[in-house]
Amino acid sequence: NRRGIETSIVKEYCKEVDFKIGQKIYSAVGFQNISGGYELRNSWFKGSSSPKDISFIDNRSDKVCVQEGFIDFLSVIQIDDRRIRDLCNDSDFLVLNSVSLLNKSLPILKGHDHVILFLDTDDAGKKAKEALTLKSVPFHDASSIYSSFKDVNEYLLSKTMSIPTLTRSRGIHR
């Protein structure tokens, strides 16, 4: 709720995951990666289970939209912005789960005709774009849409804070 993501979207892409630290069992929202591990988030924990890996939602498209983390992915799915909907319509989605996994994503990126980046506007996002340029991966940088915000989720929150109820964008087909 604090991230402005509708419950129905979270339920579609995430699971409740129990994890153990010491002898205590905790619960978190879990987003699965391609190796069966999970990115885990709750009000006090941001981490992952092993193995750490990228997440890929394959809609059999020649276009892939790339996000750093799953909260940004869920934000892109939900956001009511025509520019983002148009870029992501009928797209595959690649969630890096860490910019340090960028090299691991290269085969997927190079296997698509169109790569659209929704990376954070911080130094890590800028370095990732530089690395892709050096690796000869052509891309469209969508961060100009949310350039005055840290990331897509912050942009979503800015758009929904004045709206009493969130409405799900219907422009993205799965």
PDB file of C-alpha atoms in Angstrom:
ATOM      1  CA  ASN A   1       0.000   0.000   0.000  1.00  0.00           C
ATOM      2  CA  ARG A   2       2.786   2.439   0.835  1.00  0.00           C
ATOM      3  CA  ARG A   3       4.203   1.895  -2.660  1.00  0.00           C
ATOM      4  CA  GLY A   4       0.834   2.682  -4.264  1.00  0.00           C
ATOM      5  CA  ILE A   5       0.503  -0.734  -5.898  1.00  0.00           C
ATOM      6  CA  GLU A   6      -2.979  -2.212  -6.179  1.00  0.00           C
ATOM      7  CA  THR A   7      -3.494  -5.506  -4.373  1.00  0.00           C
ATOM      8  CA  SER A   8      -4.842  -7.176  -7.514  1.00  0.00           C
ATOM      9  CA  ILE A   9      -1.594  -6.454  -9.394  1.00  0.00           C
ATOM     10  CA  VAL A  10       0.537  -7.690  -6.496  1.00  0.00           C
ATOM     11  CA  LYS A  11      -1.493 -10.909  -6.326  1.00  0.00           C
ATOM     12  CA  GLU A  12      -1.063 -11.460 -10.062  1.00  0.00           C
ATOM     13  CA  TYR A  13       2.746 -11.296 -10.002  1.00  0.00           C
ATOM     14  CA  CYS A  14       3.812 -11.964  -6.412  1.00  0.00           C
ATOM     15  CA  LYS A  15       3.397 -14.486  -3.623  1.00  0.00           C
ATOM     16  CA  GLU A  16       3.490 -14.304   0.134  1.00  0.00           C
ATOM     17  CA  VAL A  17       6.778 -15.899   1.120  1.00  0.00           C
ATOM     18  CA  ASP A  18       7.759 -17.032   4.617  1.00  0.00           C
ATOM     19  CA  PHE A  19      11.426 -16.806   5.491  1.00  0.00           C
ATOM     20  CA  LYS A  20      13.501 -17.465   8.557  1.00  0.00           C
ATOM     21  CA  ILE A  21      16.122 -15.331  10.254  1.00  0.00           C
ATOM     22  CA  GLY A  22      17.610 -17.203  13.173  1.00  0.00           C
ATOM     23  CA  GLN A  23      14.697 -18.979  14.835  1.00  0.00           C
ATOM     24  CA  LYS A  24      12.037 -16.414  13.846  1.00  0.00           C
ATOM     25  CA  ILE A  25       9.758 -16.802  10.841  1.00  0.00           C
ATOM     26  CA  TYR A  26       8.702 -13.711   8.895  1.00  0.00           C
ATOM     27  CA  SER A  27       6.520 -13.034   5.862  1.00  0.00           C
ATOM     28  CA  ALA A  28       7.184 -10.825   2.853  1.00  0.00           C
ATOM     29  CA  VAL A  29       5.937 -10.092  -0.615  1.00  0.00           C
ATOM     30  CA  GLY A  30       7.955 -12.320  -2.939  1.00  0.00           C
ATOM     31  CA  PHE A  31       8.672 -11.826  -6.645  1.00  0.00           C
ATOM     32  CA  GLN A  32      10.129 -14.912  -8.306  1.00  0.00           C
ATOM     33  CA  ASN A  33      13.220 -14.876 -10.503  1.00  0.00           C
ATOM     34  CA  ILE A  34      14.111 -17.233 -13.367  1.00  0.00           C
ATOM     35  CA  SER A  35      16.121 -19.520 -11.049  1.00  0.00           C
ATOM     36  CA  GLY A  36      13.328 -20.023  -8.515  1.00  0.00           C
ATOM     37  CA  GLY A  37      14.600 -17.540  -5.924  1.00  0.00           C
ATOM     38  CA  TYR A  38      12.565 -14.576  -4.689  1.00  0.00           C
ATOM     39  CA  GLU A  39      13.041 -10.875  -4.185  1.00  0.00           C
ATOM     40  CA  LEU A  40      11.539 -10.224  -0.749  1.00  0.00           C
ATOM     41  CA  ARG A  41      10.005  -7.024   0.619  1.00  0.00           C
ATOM     42  CA  ASN A  42       8.084  -6.154   3.744  1.00  0.00           C
ATOM     43  CA  SER A  43       7.906  -3.039   5.895  1.00  0.00           C
ATOM     44  CA  TRP A  44      11.383  -3.588   7.345  1.00  0.00           C
ATOM     45  CA  PHE A  45      13.169  -6.049   5.062  1.00  0.00           C
ATOM     46  CA  LYS A  46      14.551  -5.695   1.536  1.00  0.00           C
ATOM     47  CA  GLY A  47      16.434  -8.777   0.416  1.00  0.00           C
ATOM     48  CA  SER A  48      16.253 -11.947  -1.589  1.00  0.00           C
ATOM     49  CA  SER A  49      16.383 -15.694  -1.260  1.00  0.00           C
ATOM     50  CA  SER A  50      18.932 -17.770  -3.108  1.00  0.00           C
ATOM     51  CA  PRO A  51      19.604 -18.004  -5.904  1.00  0.00           C
ATOM     52  CA  LYS A  52      19.637 -14.305  -6.810  1.00  0.00           C
ATOM     53  CA  ASP A  53      18.769 -13.807 -10.481  1.00  0.00           C
ATOM     54  CA  ILE A  54      16.867 -11.742 -13.018  1.00  0.00           C
ATOM     55  CA  SER A  55      13.116 -12.102 -13.583  1.00  0.00           C
ATOM     56  CA  PHE A  56      11.679 -12.374 -17.077  1.00  0.00           C
ATOM     57  CA  ILE A  57       8.046 -12.193 -18.141  1.00  0.00           C
ATOM     58  CA  ASP A  58       7.909 -13.609 -21.634  1.00  0.00           C
ATOM     59  CA  ASN A  59       4.934 -12.467 -23.676  1.00  0.00           C
ATOM     60  CA  ARG A  60       6.593 -13.588 -26.949  1.00  0.00           C
ATOM     61  CA  SER A  61       7.286 -10.021 -28.023  1.00  0.00           C
ATOM     62  CA  ASP A  62      10.102  -8.436 -30.011  1.00  0.00           C
ATOM     63  CA  LYS A  63      10.053  -5.637 -27.421  1.00  0.00           C
ATOM     64  CA  VAL A  64      11.276  -5.785 -23.818  1.00  0.00           C
ATOM     65  CA  CYS A  65      10.774  -3.238 -21.040  1.00  0.00           C
ATOM     66  CA  VAL A  66      13.517  -3.266 -18.397  1.00  0.00           C
ATOM     67  CA  GLN A  67      13.188  -2.265 -14.736  1.00  0.00           C
ATOM     68  CA  GLU A  68      15.727  -2.402 -11.920  1.00  0.00           C
ATOM     69  CA  GLY A  69      13.356  -3.909  -9.378  1.00  0.00           C
ATOM     70  CA  PHE A  70       9.961  -5.512  -9.107  1.00  0.00           C
ATOM     71  CA  ILE A  71       8.306  -2.529  -7.416  1.00  0.00           C
ATOM     72  CA  ASP A  72       9.148  -0.491 -10.517  1.00  0.00           C
ATOM     73  CA  PHE A  73       7.816  -3.321 -12.706  1.00  0.00           C
ATOM     74  CA  LEU A  74       4.519  -3.359 -10.794  1.00  0.00           C
ATOM     75  CA  SER A  75       4.431   0.447 -11.051  1.00  0.00           C
ATOM     76  CA  VAL A  76       4.872   0.318 -14.836  1.00  0.00           C
ATOM     77  CA  ILE A  77       2.045  -2.220 -15.073  1.00  0.00           C
ATOM     78  CA  GLN A  78      -0.278  -0.029 -13.023  1.00  0.00           C
ATOM     79  CA  ILE A  79       0.578   3.551 -13.919  1.00  0.00           C
ATOM     80  CA  ASP A  80      -1.978   5.602 -15.790  1.00  0.00           C
ATOM     81  CA  ASP A  81       0.351   7.372 -18.209  1.00  0.00           C
ATOM     82  CA  ARG A  82      -0.303   7.060 -21.942  1.00  0.00           C
ATOM     83  CA  ARG A  83       3.404   7.324 -22.804  1.00  0.00           C
ATOM     84  CA  ILE A  84       4.319   4.401 -20.550  1.00  0.00           C
ATOM     85  CA  ARG A  85       1.318   2.330 -21.682  1.00  0.00           C
ATOM     86  CA  ASP A  86       2.261   2.896 -25.327  1.00  0.00           C
ATOM     87  CA  LEU A  87       5.876   1.843 -24.718  1.00  0.00           C
ATOM     88  CA  CYS A  88       4.917  -1.266 -22.743  1.00  0.00           C
ATOM     89  CA  ASN A  89       1.915  -2.471 -24.708  1.00  0.00           C
ATOM     90  CA  ASP A  90       2.436  -6.078 -25.876  1.00  0.00           C
ATOM     91  CA  SER A  91       5.916  -6.181 -24.371  1.00  0.00           C
ATOM     92  CA  ASP A  92       8.077  -8.674 -22.541  1.00  0.00           C
ATOM     93  CA  PHE A  93       9.396  -7.502 -19.167  1.00  0.00           C
ATOM     94  CA  LEU A  94      12.857  -7.949 -17.706  1.00  0.00           C
ATOM     95  CA  VAL A  95      13.408  -7.119 -14.031  1.00  0.00           C
ATOM     96  CA  LEU A  96      17.103  -6.965 -13.195  1.00  0.00           C
ATOM     97  CA  ASN A  97      16.563  -7.344  -9.421  1.00  0.00           C
ATOM     98  CA  SER A  98      19.955  -5.613  -9.170  1.00  0.00           C
ATOM     99  CA  VAL A  99      21.898  -3.593 -11.725  1.00  0.00           C
ATOM    100  CA  SER A 100      24.808  -5.905 -10.906  1.00  0.00           C
ATOM    101  CA  LEU A 101      22.906  -8.574 -12.899  1.00  0.00           C
ATOM    102  CA  LEU A 102      22.934  -6.475 -16.079  1.00  0.00           C
ATOM    103  CA  ASN A 103      25.514  -8.671 -17.831  1.00  0.00           C
ATOM    104  CA  LYS A 104      23.414 -11.755 -17.113  1.00  0.00           C
ATOM    105  CA  SER A 105      20.511 -10.096 -18.939  1.00  0.00           C
ATOM    106  CA  LEU A 106      22.470  -9.422 -22.155  1.00  0.00           C
ATOM    107  CA  PRO A 107      21.269 -12.545 -24.044  1.00  0.00           C
ATOM    108  CA  ILE A 108      17.649 -11.561 -23.382  1.00  0.00           C
ATOM    109  CA  LEU A 109      18.256  -7.928 -24.325  1.00  0.00           C
ATOM    110  CA  LYS A 110      20.114  -8.837 -27.513  1.00  0.00           C
ATOM    111  CA  GLY A 111      17.287 -11.236 -28.416  1.00  0.00           C
ATOM    112  CA  HIS A 112      14.810  -8.354 -28.702  1.00  0.00           C
ATOM    113  CA  ASP A 113      14.487  -5.798 -31.489  1.00  0.00           C
ATOM    114  CA  HIS A 114      13.380  -3.049 -29.092  1.00  0.00           C
ATOM    115  CA  VAL A 115      14.758  -2.480 -25.581  1.00  0.00           C
ATOM    116  CA  ILE A 116      13.003   0.144 -23.451  1.00  0.00           C
ATOM    117  CA  LEU A 117      14.684   1.131 -20.197  1.00  0.00           C
ATOM    118  CA  PHE A 118      12.779   2.229 -17.093  1.00  0.00           C
ATOM    119  CA  LEU A 119      15.848   2.480 -14.872  1.00  0.00           C
ATOM    120  CA  ASP A 120      16.290   4.660 -11.806  1.00  0.00           C
ATOM    121  CA  THR A 121      17.500   8.192 -12.429  1.00  0.00           C
ATOM    122  CA  ASP A 122      20.442   7.781 -10.027  1.00  0.00           C
ATOM    123  CA  ASP A 123      24.099   7.007 -10.733  1.00  0.00           C
ATOM    124  CA  ALA A 124      23.462   3.241 -10.879  1.00  0.00           C
ATOM    125  CA  GLY A 125      20.861   3.736 -13.601  1.00  0.00           C
ATOM    126  CA  LYS A 126      23.189   6.006 -15.554  1.00  0.00           C
ATOM    127  CA  LYS A 127      26.061   3.516 -15.272  1.00  0.00           C
ATOM    128  CA  ALA A 128      23.794   0.709 -16.472  1.00  0.00           C
ATOM    129  CA  LYS A 129      22.902   2.743 -19.574  1.00  0.00           C
ATOM    130  CA  GLU A 130      26.597   3.426 -20.209  1.00  0.00           C
ATOM    131  CA  ALA A 131      27.360  -0.294 -19.871  1.00  0.00           C
ATOM    132  CA  LEU A 132      24.637  -1.194 -22.368  1.00  0.00           C
ATOM    133  CA  THR A 133      26.006   1.355 -24.821  1.00  0.00           C
ATOM    134  CA  LEU A 134      29.492  -0.159 -24.460  1.00  0.00           C
ATOM    135  CA  LYS A 135      27.995  -3.632 -25.049  1.00  0.00           C
ATOM    136  CA  SER A 136      26.329  -2.352 -28.258  1.00  0.00           C
ATOM    137  CA  VAL A 137      22.787  -2.864 -26.988  1.00  0.00           C
ATOM    138  CA  PRO A 138      20.544  -0.227 -28.606  1.00  0.00           C
ATOM    139  CA  PHE A 139      17.811   1.039 -26.296  1.00  0.00           C
ATOM    140  CA  HIS A 140      15.172   3.674 -25.769  1.00  0.00           C
ATOM    141  CA  ASP A 141      15.599   5.477 -22.449  1.00  0.00           C
ATOM    142  CA  ALA A 142      12.129   6.109 -20.986  1.00  0.00           C
ATOM    143  CA  SER A 143      13.444   7.873 -17.875  1.00  0.00           C
ATOM    144  CA  SER A 144      12.677  11.272 -19.432  1.00  0.00           C
ATOM    145  CA  ILE A 145       9.026  10.554 -18.552  1.00  0.00           C
ATOM    146  CA  TYR A 146       9.843  10.499 -14.818  1.00  0.00           C
ATOM    147  CA  SER A 147      13.125  12.459 -14.825  1.00  0.00           C
ATOM    148  CA  SER A 148      12.248  14.618 -11.818  1.00  0.00           C
ATOM    149  CA  PHE A 149      11.686  11.485  -9.705  1.00  0.00           C
ATOM    150  CA  LYS A 150      14.045   8.793  -8.365  1.00  0.00           C
ATOM    151  CA  ASP A 151      12.243   5.973 -10.155  1.00  0.00           C
ATOM    152  CA  VAL A 152       8.970   4.862 -11.730  1.00  0.00           C
ATOM    153  CA  ASN A 153       7.421   4.019  -8.367  1.00  0.00           C
ATOM    154  CA  GLU A 154       8.039   7.525  -7.021  1.00  0.00           C
ATOM    155  CA  TYR A 155       6.424   8.843 -10.207  1.00  0.00           C
ATOM    156  CA  LEU A 156       3.422   6.537  -9.681  1.00  0.00           C
ATOM    157  CA  LEU A 157       3.057   7.777  -6.109  1.00  0.00           C
ATOM    158  CA  SER A 158       3.155  11.409  -7.276  1.00  0.00           C
ATOM    159  CA  LYS A 159       0.343  10.707  -9.748  1.00  0.00           C
ATOM    160  CA  THR A 160      -1.856   8.729  -7.358  1.00  0.00           C
ATOM    161  CA  MET A 161      -1.488  10.735  -4.149  1.00  0.00           C
ATOM    162  CA  SER A 162      -4.174  13.184  -5.285  1.00  0.00           C
ATOM    163  CA  ILE A 163      -6.452  10.446  -6.650  1.00  0.00           C
ATOM    164  CA  PRO A 164      -8.804   8.884  -4.054  1.00  0.00           C
ATOM    165  CA  THR A 165      -8.708   5.404  -5.608  1.00  0.00           C
ATOM    166  CA  LEU A 166      -6.161   3.842  -7.900  1.00  0.00           C
ATOM    167  CA  THR A 167      -7.272   2.649 -11.321  1.00  0.00           C
ATOM    168  CA  ARG A 168      -5.439  -0.056 -13.208  1.00  0.00           C
ATOM    169  CA  SER A 169      -4.205   0.709 -16.674  1.00  0.00           C
ATOM    170  CA  ARG A 170      -5.842  -1.612 -19.194  1.00  0.00           C
ATOM    171  CA  GLY A 171      -3.362  -0.829 -21.977  1.00  0.00           C
ATOM    172  CA  ILE A 172      -0.912  -3.622 -21.179  1.00  0.00           C
ATOM    173  CA  HIS A 173      -1.760  -7.049 -22.543  1.00  0.00           C
ATOM    174  CA  ARG A 174      -0.412 -10.240 -21.040  1.00  0.00           C
TER     175      ARG A 174
END
